[in-house]
CSV table of C-alpha atoms in Angstrom, one decimal:
chain,number,residue,atom,x,y,z
A,1,UNK,CA,110.8,136.2,114.4
A,2,UNK,CA,108.3,135.5,117.2
A,3,UNK,CA,105.5,134.8,114.7
A,4,UNK,CA,107.7,132.4,112.8
A,5,UNK,CA,108.6,130.5,116.0
A,6,UNK,CA,104.9,130.3,117.0
A,7,UNK,CA,104.0,128.9,113.6
A,8,UNK,CA,106.8,126.3,113.7
A,9,UNK,CA,105.9,125.2,117.2
A,10,UNK,CA,102.2,125.0,116.3
A,11,UNK,CA,103.1,122.9,113.2
A,12,UNK,CA,105.2,120.6,115.3
A,13,UNK,CA,102.5,120.1,117.9
A,14,UNK,CA,99.9,119.4,115.2
A,15,UNK,CA,102.1,116.8,113.5
A,16,UNK,CA,102.8,115.0,116.8
A,17,UNK,CA,99.0,114.9,117.6
A,18,UNK,CA,98.2,113.7,114.1
A,19,UNK,CA,100.5,110.8,114.3
A,20,UNK,CA,99.7,109.8,117.9
A,21,UNK,CA,96.9,107.5,116.5
A,22,UNK,CA,98.0,106.1,113.2
A,23,UNK,CA,94.6,104.5,112.4
A,24,UNK,CA,92.5,107.5,113.1
A,25,UNK,CA,90.9,109.6,110.3
A,26,UNK,CA,92.8,112.5,111.4
A,27,UNK,CA,96.0,110.7,110.8
A,28,UNK,CA,94.9,109.7,107.3
A,29,UNK,CA,93.9,113.3,106.6
A,30,UNK,CA,97.2,114.6,108.0
A,31,UNK,CA,99.1,112.2,105.8
A,32,UNK,CA,97.5,113.7,102.7
A,33,UNK,CA,97.8,117.3,103.9
A,34,UNK,CA,101.4,116.9,104.7
A,35,UNK,CA,102.0,115.8,101.2
A,36,UNK,CA,100.4,119.0,99.8
A,37,UNK,CA,102.5,122.0,98.7
A,38,UNK,CA,101.2,124.0,101.6
A,39,UNK,CA,102.5,121.6,104.2
A,40,UNK,CA,105.6,122.3,106.3
A,41,UNK,CA,108.6,120.8,104.6
A,42,UNK,CA,110.8,118.2,106.4
A,43,UNK,CA,113.7,120.7,106.5
A,44,UNK,CA,111.5,123.4,107.8
A,45,UNK,CA,110.2,121.2,110.5
A,46,UNK,CA,113.7,120.1,111.4
A,47,UNK,CA,114.6,123.8,111.7
A,48,UNK,CA,111.6,124.4,114.0
A,49,UNK,CA,112.6,121.5,116.2
A,50,UNK,CA,116.3,122.6,116.3
A,51,UNK,CA,115.4,126.2,117.4
A,52,UNK,CA,112.8,125.0,120.0
A,53,UNK,CA,114.8,122.2,121.6
A,54,UNK,CA,117.1,124.3,123.8
A,55,UNK,CA,114.0,125.7,125.4
A,56,UNK,CA,112.5,122.3,126.2
A,57,UNK,CA,113.4,119.8,128.8
A,58,UNK,CA,115.9,117.2,127.5
A,59,UNK,CA,113.5,114.3,127.9
A,60,UNK,CA,110.5,116.1,126.2
A,61,UNK,CA,112.8,117.2,123.4
A,62,UNK,CA,114.0,113.7,122.7
A,63,UNK,CA,110.5,112.3,122.8
A,64,UNK,CA,109.2,115.0,120.5
A,65,UNK,CA,112.0,114.4,118.0
A,66,UNK,CA,111.5,110.7,118.1
A,67,UNK,CA,107.8,111.1,117.5
A,68,UNK,CA,108.5,113.3,114.5
A,69,UNK,CA,111.0,110.9,113.1
A,70,UNK,CA,109.1,107.6,113.5
A,71,UNK,CA,106.5,108.2,110.8
A,72,UNK,CA,109.3,108.4,108.2
A,73,UNK,CA,110.3,104.8,109.0
A,74,UNK,CA,109.2,102.5,106.0
A,75,UNK,CA,106.1,100.6,107.1
A,76,UNK,CA,106.6,101.8,110.7
A,77,UNK,CA,108.3,98.5,111.4
A,78,UNK,CA,111.2,97.3,113.4
A,79,UNK,CA,114.0,96.1,111.2
A,80,UNK,CA,115.4,93.2,113.4
A,81,UNK,CA,117.8,92.3,110.6
A,82,UNK,CA,120.0,95.3,111.6
A,83,UNK,CA,120.9,93.4,114.7
A,84,UNK,CA,122.5,90.6,112.6
A,85,UNK,CA,124.3,93.0,110.3
A,86,UNK,CA,126.0,94.8,113.2
A,87,UNK,CA,126.7,91.8,115.4
A,88,UNK,CA,129.3,90.0,113.1
A,89,UNK,CA,131.4,93.1,112.7
A,90,UNK,CA,131.9,93.3,116.4
A,91,UNK,CA,132.6,89.6,116.5
A,92,UNK,CA,135.6,90.6,114.3
A,93,UNK,CA,136.5,93.4,116.5
A,94,UNK,CA,136.4,91.1,119.6
A,95,UNK,CA,138.5,88.5,117.7
A,96,UNK,CA,141.2,91.2,117.2
A,97,UNK,CA,141.4,92.6,120.7
A,98,UNK,CA,140.3,89.6,122.7
A,99,UNK,CA,142.2,86.8,121.0
A,100,UNK,CA,145.5,88.7,120.4
A,101,UNK,CA,147.3,86.5,123.0
A,102,UNK,CA,146.6,83.5,120.7
A,103,UNK,CA,148.4,85.3,117.9
A,104,UNK,CA,151.2,86.2,120.2
A,105,UNK,CA,151.6,82.6,121.2
A,106,UNK,CA,151.6,81.5,117.6
A,107,UNK,CA,154.5,83.9,116.9
A,108,UNK,CA,156.4,82.4,119.8
A,109,UNK,CA,156.6,85.7,121.7
A,110,UNK,CA,156.8,85.0,125.5
A,111,UNK,CA,155.6,87.5,128.0
A,112,UNK,CA,159.1,87.7,129.5
A,113,UNK,CA,160.3,89.0,126.1
A,114,UNK,CA,159.8,92.7,126.9
A,115,UNK,CA,160.9,94.0,123.5
A,116,UNK,CA,159.0,91.5,121.5
A,117,UNK,CA,155.9,92.1,123.6
A,118,UNK,CA,156.1,95.8,123.0
A,119,UNK,CA,156.6,95.4,119.3
A,120,UNK,CA,153.6,93.1,119.2
A,121,UNK,CA,151.6,95.7,121.3
A,122,UNK,CA,152.4,98.4,118.8
A,123,UNK,CA,151.3,96.2,115.9
A,124,UNK,CA,148.0,95.5,117.7
A,125,UNK,CA,147.5,99.1,118.6
A,126,UNK,CA,147.0,99.8,114.9
A,127,UNK,CA,143.5,98.5,115.4
A,128,UNK,CA,142.8,101.6,117.5
A,129,UNK,CA,145.0,104.0,115.5
A,130,UNK,CA,143.4,103.2,112.1
A,131,UNK,CA,140.0,103.1,113.8
A,132,UNK,CA,140.7,106.7,114.9
A,133,UNK,CA,142.0,107.9,111.5
A,134,UNK,CA,139.1,106.4,109.6
A,135,UNK,CA,136.4,107.9,111.8
A,136,UNK,CA,136.8,111.0,109.5
A,137,UNK,CA,139.0,109.7,106.7
A,138,UNK,CA,136.2,107.5,105.3
A,139,UNK,CA,134.6,110.7,104.0
A,140,UNK,CA,137.7,111.2,101.8
A,141,UNK,CA,139.1,107.7,101.0
A,142,UNK,CA,135.6,106.3,100.3
A,143,UNK,CA,134.1,109.7,99.3
A,144,UNK,CA,132.9,108.2,96.0
A,145,UNK,CA,130.5,106.0,97.9
A,146,UNK,CA,127.5,106.8,100.1
A,147,UNK,CA,127.1,105.5,103.7
A,148,UNK,CA,125.7,102.2,102.5
A,149,UNK,CA,128.6,101.5,100.2
A,150,UNK,CA,131.1,102.5,102.9
A,151,UNK,CA,129.5,100.0,105.3
A,152,UNK,CA,129.9,97.2,102.7
A,153,UNK,CA,133.6,98.1,102.0
A,154,UNK,CA,134.3,98.1,105.7
A,155,UNK,CA,132.8,94.7,106.1
A,156,UNK,CA,135.0,93.4,103.3
A,157,UNK,CA,138.0,95.0,105.1
A,158,UNK,CA,137.1,93.0,108.3
A,159,UNK,CA,136.8,89.8,106.3
A,160,UNK,CA,140.3,90.5,104.8
A,161,UNK,CA,141.7,91.1,108.4
A,162,UNK,CA,140.4,87.7,109.5
A,163,UNK,CA,141.7,85.9,106.5
A,164,UNK,CA,145.2,87.4,107.0
A,165,UNK,CA,145.2,85.9,110.5
A,166,UNK,CA,143.9,82.6,109.3
A,167,UNK,CA,146.3,81.9,106.4
A,168,UNK,CA,149.7,83.6,106.7
A,169,UNK,CA,149.9,83.6,110.5
A,170,UNK,CA,148.2,80.4,111.6
A,171,UNK,CA,148.0,78.1,108.5
A,172,UNK,CA,151.2,79.0,106.8
A,173,UNK,CA,153.2,79.9,110.0
A,174,UNK,CA,154.7,83.1,108.7
A,175,UNK,CA,155.9,84.9,111.8
A,176,UNK,CA,156.8,88.3,110.3
A,177,UNK,CA,155.3,91.1,112.4
A,178,UNK,CA,154.1,92.8,109.2
A,179,UNK,CA,151.2,90.3,108.9
A,180,UNK,CA,150.0,91.3,112.4
A,181,UNK,CA,150.3,94.9,111.4
A,182,UNK,CA,148.3,94.4,108.2
A,183,UNK,CA,145.6,92.4,109.9
A,184,UNK,CA,145.1,94.9,112.7
A,185,UNK,CA,145.3,97.9,110.4
A,186,UNK,CA,142.6,96.4,108.2
A,187,UNK,CA,140.4,95.8,111.3
A,188,UNK,CA,140.9,99.4,112.3
A,189,UNK,CA,139.8,100.7,108.9
A,190,UNK,CA,136.8,98.4,109.1
A,191,UNK,CA,135.5,99.5,112.4
A,192,UNK,CA,136.4,103.1,111.9
A,193,UNK,CA,134.5,103.2,108.6
A,194,UNK,CA,131.5,100.9,109.5
A,195,UNK,CA,130.2,102.3,112.7
A,196,UNK,CA,129.2,105.8,111.7
A,197,UNK,CA,128.0,104.9,108.2
A,198,UNK,CA,125.9,102.0,109.4
A,199,UNK,CA,124.3,104.1,112.1
A,200,UNK,CA,123.6,106.7,109.5
A,201,UNK,CA,121.9,104.2,107.3
A,202,UNK,CA,119.6,103.2,110.1
A,203,UNK,CA,118.7,106.8,111.1
A,204,UNK,CA,115.8,107.0,108.6
A,205,UNK,CA,114.4,103.7,109.8
A,206,UNK,CA,113.6,105.2,113.3
A,207,UNK,CA,115.0,105.0,116.8
A,208,UNK,CA,113.7,101.6,117.5
A,209,UNK,CA,115.7,99.9,114.8
A,210,UNK,CA,118.8,101.8,115.8
A,211,UNK,CA,118.3,100.9,119.4
A,212,UNK,CA,118.1,97.3,118.5
A,213,UNK,CA,121.1,97.5,116.3
A,214,UNK,CA,123.4,98.9,119.0
A,215,UNK,CA,122.3,96.2,121.5
A,216,UNK,CA,124.0,93.7,119.0
A,217,UNK,CA,127.4,95.0,120.1
A,218,UNK,CA,127.7,93.1,123.4
A,219,UNK,CA,126.4,89.8,122.0
A,220,UNK,CA,128.8,90.1,119.0
A,221,UNK,CA,131.7,90.6,121.3
A,222,UNK,CA,130.7,88.0,123.8
A,223,UNK,CA,129.9,85.3,121.1
A,224,UNK,CA,133.7,85.3,120.4
A,225,UNK,CA,135.1,86.0,123.9
A,226,UNK,CA,132.7,83.6,125.6
A,227,UNK,CA,131.8,81.2,122.9
A,228,UNK,CA,135.4,81.3,121.5
A,229,UNK,CA,137.0,80.7,124.9
A,230,UNK,CA,134.7,77.8,125.7
A,231,UNK,CA,135.2,76.3,122.3
A,232,UNK,CA,139.1,76.5,122.7
A,233,UNK,CA,138.8,74.9,126.1
A,234,UNK,CA,138.1,71.3,127.1
A,235,UNK,CA,136.5,69.2,125.9
A,236,UNK,CA,136.2,70.8,122.4
A,237,UNK,CA,139.7,72.3,121.9
A,238,UNK,CA,138.7,74.2,118.8
A,239,UNK,CA,141.7,76.0,117.2
A,240,UNK,CA,141.8,79.8,117.0
A,241,UNK,CA,142.0,79.4,113.3
A,242,UNK,CA,138.5,78.1,113.2
A,243,UNK,CA,137.2,81.0,115.3
A,244,UNK,CA,138.7,83.6,112.9
A,245,UNK,CA,137.4,81.8,109.9
A,246,UNK,CA,133.9,81.5,111.4
A,247,UNK,CA,133.8,85.3,112.0
A,248,UNK,CA,134.7,85.9,108.3
A,249,UNK,CA,131.8,83.8,107.2
A,250,UNK,CA,129.4,85.5,109.6
A,251,UNK,CA,130.4,88.9,108.3
A,252,UNK,CA,129.8,87.8,104.7
A,253,UNK,CA,126.3,86.6,105.8
A,254,UNK,CA,125.8,90.0,107.4
A,255,UNK,CA,126.6,91.7,104.1
A,256,UNK,CA,123.9,89.6,102.4
A,257,UNK,CA,121.4,90.6,105.0
A,258,UNK,CA,122.3,94.3,104.5
A,259,UNK,CA,121.8,93.9,100.8
A,260,UNK,CA,118.5,92.1,100.8
A,261,UNK,CA,116.7,93.0,104.1
A,262,UNK,CA,117.7,96.6,105.0
A,263,UNK,CA,115.8,99.1,102.8
A,264,UNK,CA,117.6,101.9,101.0
A,265,UNK,CA,116.1,105.0,102.6
A,266,UNK,CA,117.9,108.3,102.2
A,267,UNK,CA,117.8,111.4,104.3
A,268,UNK,CA,119.6,114.8,103.9
A,269,UNK,CA,123.0,113.5,105.2
A,270,UNK,CA,123.0,110.8,102.5
A,271,UNK,CA,122.1,112.8,99.5
A,272,UNK,CA,125.7,113.8,98.9
A,273,UNK,CA,129.0,112.2,99.7
A,274,UNK,CA,132.6,112.9,99.3
A,275,UNK,CA,135.0,115.5,100.4
A,276,UNK,CA,133.0,118.4,99.1
A,277,UNK,CA,130.0,117.4,101.2
A,278,UNK,CA,132.2,116.8,104.3
A,279,UNK,CA,133.8,120.2,103.9
A,280,UNK,CA,130.4,121.8,103.5
A,281,UNK,CA,129.1,120.2,106.7
A,282,UNK,CA,132.3,121.1,108.5
A,283,UNK,CA,131.9,124.8,107.5
A,284,UNK,CA,128.4,124.7,109.0
A,285,UNK,CA,129.7,123.5,112.3
A,286,UNK,CA,127.7,126.1,114.3
A,287,UNK,CA,124.6,124.2,113.4
A,288,UNK,CA,125.7,120.8,114.9
A,289,UNK,CA,128.9,121.0,117.0
A,290,UNK,CA,127.6,123.2,119.9
A,291,UNK,CA,124.9,120.6,120.4
A,292,UNK,CA,127.3,117.6,121.0
A,293,UNK,CA,130.9,118.9,121.6
A,294,UNK,CA,131.1,117.8,125.2
A,295,UNK,CA,129.6,114.3,124.7
A,296,UNK,CA,132.7,112.5,123.1
A,297,UNK,CA,134.8,113.2,126.3
A,298,UNK,CA,132.7,110.6,128.0
A,299,UNK,CA,133.3,108.2,125.2
A,300,UNK,CA,137.1,108.9,125.4
A,301,UNK,CA,137.1,107.8,129.1
A,302,UNK,CA,134.9,104.8,128.2
A,303,UNK,CA,137.1,103.6,125.3
A,304,UNK,CA,140.3,104.1,127.4
A,305,UNK,CA,138.9,101.7,130.1
A,306,UNK,CA,137.6,99.3,127.5
A,307,UNK,CA,140.9,98.9,125.7
A,308,UNK,CA,143.1,99.0,128.8
A,309,UNK,CA,141.0,97.0,131.3
A,310,UNK,CA,138.0,95.2,129.7
A,311,UNK,CA,139.6,92.9,128.9
A,312,UNK,CA,142.9,94.7,128.0
A,313,UNK,CA,145.4,94.1,130.7
A,314,UNK,CA,143.2,91.3,132.2
A,315,UNK,CA,144.5,89.0,129.4
A,316,UNK,CA,148.0,89.5,130.7
A,317,UNK,CA,147.3,89.4,134.4
A,318,UNK,CA,145.6,86.0,134.1
A,319,UNK,CA,147.7,84.4,131.5
A,320,UNK,CA,148.7,81.1,133.2
A,321,UNK,CA,147.1,77.7,132.5
A,322,UNK,CA,144.7,78.1,135.4
A,323,UNK,CA,143.3,81.0,137.5
A,324,UNK,CA,142.9,80.6,141.3
A,325,UNK,CA,139.7,82.2,142.2
A,326,UNK,CA,139.8,81.2,145.9
A,327,UNK,CA,142.1,79.0,147.9
A,328,UNK,CA,141.3,75.5,146.6
A,329,UNK,CA,139.2,76.8,143.7
A,330,UNK,CA,140.9,76.8,140.3
A,331,UNK,CA,139.6,77.2,136.8
A,332,UNK,CA,141.3,76.7,133.4
A,333,UNK,CA,142.1,80.1,132.0
A,334,UNK,CA,139.8,79.7,129.0
A,335,UNK,CA,136.9,78.8,131.3
A,336,UNK,CA,137.7,81.8,133.5
A,337,UNK,CA,137.6,84.2,130.6
A,338,UNK,CA,134.4,82.6,129.4
A,339,UNK,CA,132.7,83.6,132.7
A,340,UNK,CA,134.5,86.9,132.7
A,341,UNK,CA,133.3,87.7,129.3
A,342,UNK,CA,129.7,86.6,130.1
A,343,UNK,CA,129.7,89.4,132.7
A,344,UNK,CA,131.2,91.7,130.1
A,345,UNK,CA,128.2,91.0,127.8
A,346,UNK,CA,125.6,91.3,130.6
A,347,UNK,CA,127.0,94.8,131.6
A,348,UNK,CA,127.0,96.0,128.0
A,349,UNK,CA,123.4,94.7,127.3
A,350,UNK,CA,122.0,96.2,130.5
A,351,UNK,CA,123.6,99.6,129.8
A,352,UNK,CA,122.3,99.7,126.2
A,353,UNK,CA,118.9,98.5,127.1
A,354,UNK,CA,118.3,101.1,129.8
A,355,UNK,CA,120.0,103.9,127.9
A,356,UNK,CA,116.9,104.7,125.9
A,357,UNK,CA,114.7,104.5,128.9
A,358,UNK,CA,116.4,106.7,131.5
A,359,UNK,CA,115.9,110.4,131.8
A,360,UNK,CA,118.6,112.0,129.5
A,361,UNK,CA,121.6,113.3,131.4
A,362,UNK,CA,125.2,114.0,130.4
A,363,UNK,CA,127.1,110.8,129.7
A,364,UNK,CA,130.1,111.9,131.7
A,365,UNK,CA,128.0,110.9,134.7
A,366,UNK,CA,128.2,107.2,133.6
A,367,UNK,CA,132.0,107.5,133.2
A,368,UNK,CA,132.2,107.0,136.9
A,369,UNK,CA,131.2,103.4,136.4
A,370,UNK,CA,134.1,102.9,134.0
A,371,UNK,CA,136.6,104.3,136.5
A,372,UNK,CA,135.2,102.1,139.3
A,373,UNK,CA,135.3,99.0,137.2
A,374,UNK,CA,139.0,99.7,136.2
A,375,UNK,CA,140.0,100.2,139.8
A,376,UNK,CA,138.4,96.9,140.8
A,377,UNK,CA,140.5,95.0,138.2
A,378,UNK,CA,143.6,96.6,139.5
A,379,UNK,CA,143.0,95.0,142.9
A,380,UNK,CA,144.2,91.8,141.0
A,381,UNK,CA,141.6,89.7,142.9
A,382,UNK,CA,140.4,87.1,140.4
A,383,UNK,CA,137.1,86.7,142.1
A,384,UNK,CA,136.3,90.3,141.5
A,385,UNK,CA,137.3,90.4,137.9
A,386,UNK,CA,133.8,89.6,136.5
A,387,UNK,CA,132.4,92.4,138.6
A,388,UNK,CA,135.0,94.7,137.1
A,389,UNK,CA,134.1,94.1,133.6
A,390,UNK,CA,130.4,94.2,134.3
A,391,UNK,CA,130.8,97.6,135.8
A,392,UNK,CA,132.9,98.9,132.9
A,393,UNK,CA,130.6,97.6,130.3
A,394,UNK,CA,127.5,98.9,132.1
A,395,UNK,CA,129.1,102.4,131.8
A,396,UNK,CA,130.0,101.8,128.2
A,397,UNK,CA,126.4,100.8,127.3
A,398,UNK,CA,124.9,103.8,129.0
A,399,UNK,CA,127.3,106.2,127.4
A,400,UNK,CA,127.0,104.7,123.9
A,401,UNK,CA,123.2,104.5,123.9
A,402,UNK,CA,122.6,107.9,125.5
A,403,UNK,CA,124.9,109.7,123.0
A,404,UNK,CA,123.4,107.9,120.0
A,405,UNK,CA,119.9,108.9,121.3
A,406,UNK,CA,121.0,112.5,122.0
A,407,UNK,CA,122.4,112.9,118.5
A,408,UNK,CA,119.2,111.6,116.8
A,409,UNK,CA,117.1,113.9,119.0
A,410,UNK,CA,118.9,117.1,118.7
A,411,UNK,CA,121.2,117.2,115.6
A,412,UNK,CA,119.5,118.2,112.3
A,413,UNK,CA,119.4,115.1,110.0
A,414,UNK,CA,121.6,116.6,107.3
A,415,UNK,CA,124.5,116.6,109.8
A,416,UNK,CA,123.8,113.1,111.2
A,417,UNK,CA,126.9,111.5,109.6
A,418,UNK,CA,129.4,114.2,110.5
A,419,UNK,CA,128.1,114.3,114.1
A,420,UNK,CA,128.4,110.6,114.4
A,421,UNK,CA,131.9,110.7,113.0
A,422,UNK,CA,133.0,113.4,115.3
A,423,UNK,CA,131.7,111.6,118.4
A,424,UNK,CA,133.4,108.4,117.5
A,425,UNK,CA,136.6,110.1,116.3
A,426,UNK,CA,137.2,112.0,119.6
A,427,UNK,CA,136.3,108.9,121.6
A,428,UNK,CA,138.9,106.8,119.9
A,429,UNK,CA,141.8,108.8,121.3
A,430,UNK,CA,140.9,107.0,124.6
A,431,UNK,CA,141.3,103.6,122.7
A,432,UNK,CA,144.7,104.5,121.3
A,433,UNK,CA,146.0,105.7,124.7
A,434,UNK,CA,144.6,102.6,126.5
A,435,UNK,CA,145.9,100.0,124.1
A,436,UNK,CA,149.4,101.5,124.2
A,437,UNK,CA,149.5,101.5,128.0
A,438,UNK,CA,148.6,97.9,128.4
A,439,UNK,CA,152.2,96.6,128.6
A,440,UNK,CA,153.0,99.3,131.2
A,441,UNK,CA,150.0,98.7,133.3
A,442,UNK,CA,150.7,95.0,133.3
A,443,UNK,CA,154.1,95.5,135.0
A,444,UNK,CA,152.8,98.2,137.3
């Protein structure tokens, strides 16, 4: 056993040194030798890394794994197109949770109508419920497809969600709550299926591409919550219908980018799909679950604060025509939320940017930022609301980025998809709880 460990460690060190200078003769020679029958196989190297990682410092382990992964990226390039595939999906997600009050107004449900508001809240909560269900169910319902096919079907589901809102609800004026239920259920299926599968598609392209892709989430959300609120305010007065329609078009363009610009590169977690593969990975839980089982608890706290407080209940605290920031200083509500959501984006961007640069630590540490941000909002001081959402989103970015980085650095590649699904599945319990508590927090 000791000899095998030494051999594996030696092979790992040699591979890192060989690729440290891609243009050197040693690197070229290493490339040919690694392709020889006597070279260490990728699965054998992954096993060596997996055995050795617990004995290494977290930072060194992450760096070593990333160095081993990067040469597998086609052309060693950064695929910036991944940013624009991911971004429109989160435009759709933002349109569903951030513009829900526009739908409520269209259905003529006033905030004083407690029963109607709660029924509407339950319908909207299906965004989070179906998101939660499909974190794992995509392995069964769409089991006949690989991760790339599931990413495409999820994007179509989000387009369908937007179009249900555009036509039956806004254009045709059908006020039945079933249309809201359908739209938000489709949105939940879309997000729950897309996120893990798209990240899995990016894993073979290297950590830089994945890092860039996850930084698209805050701009995607903010382009709707800032751009949308500015557009709906004076002097443009763009209708919400146009916002939803624009998002649908953007997602279709994202699908085109995914088809023609993101290469099809498979690794072990993509070789098989379906229920049998999922059950096989689940049976081998000892090889991946102990490495990550505590991480999703931070995401659960994070998602609770996002759905309940950022913006969540803020949409109902500040729901008049204007918001008084200070005595004598008022802003139209749409303009106030444009500023609010700008801070939301800046917090998320900062968190995701530095998450790959800080020394790795348990993401629960960053949950303190989410809790502090939620408490600031509960002071109900409008001037502090932007600081509140910035703090919550800073915690969100740090948690999301650090967990994605940790999974790539420590979990064997054949379990990448199930590990991502487990992380997001557990985290979404926080979203479901937070979204269902908004109506109660509002009157608290």
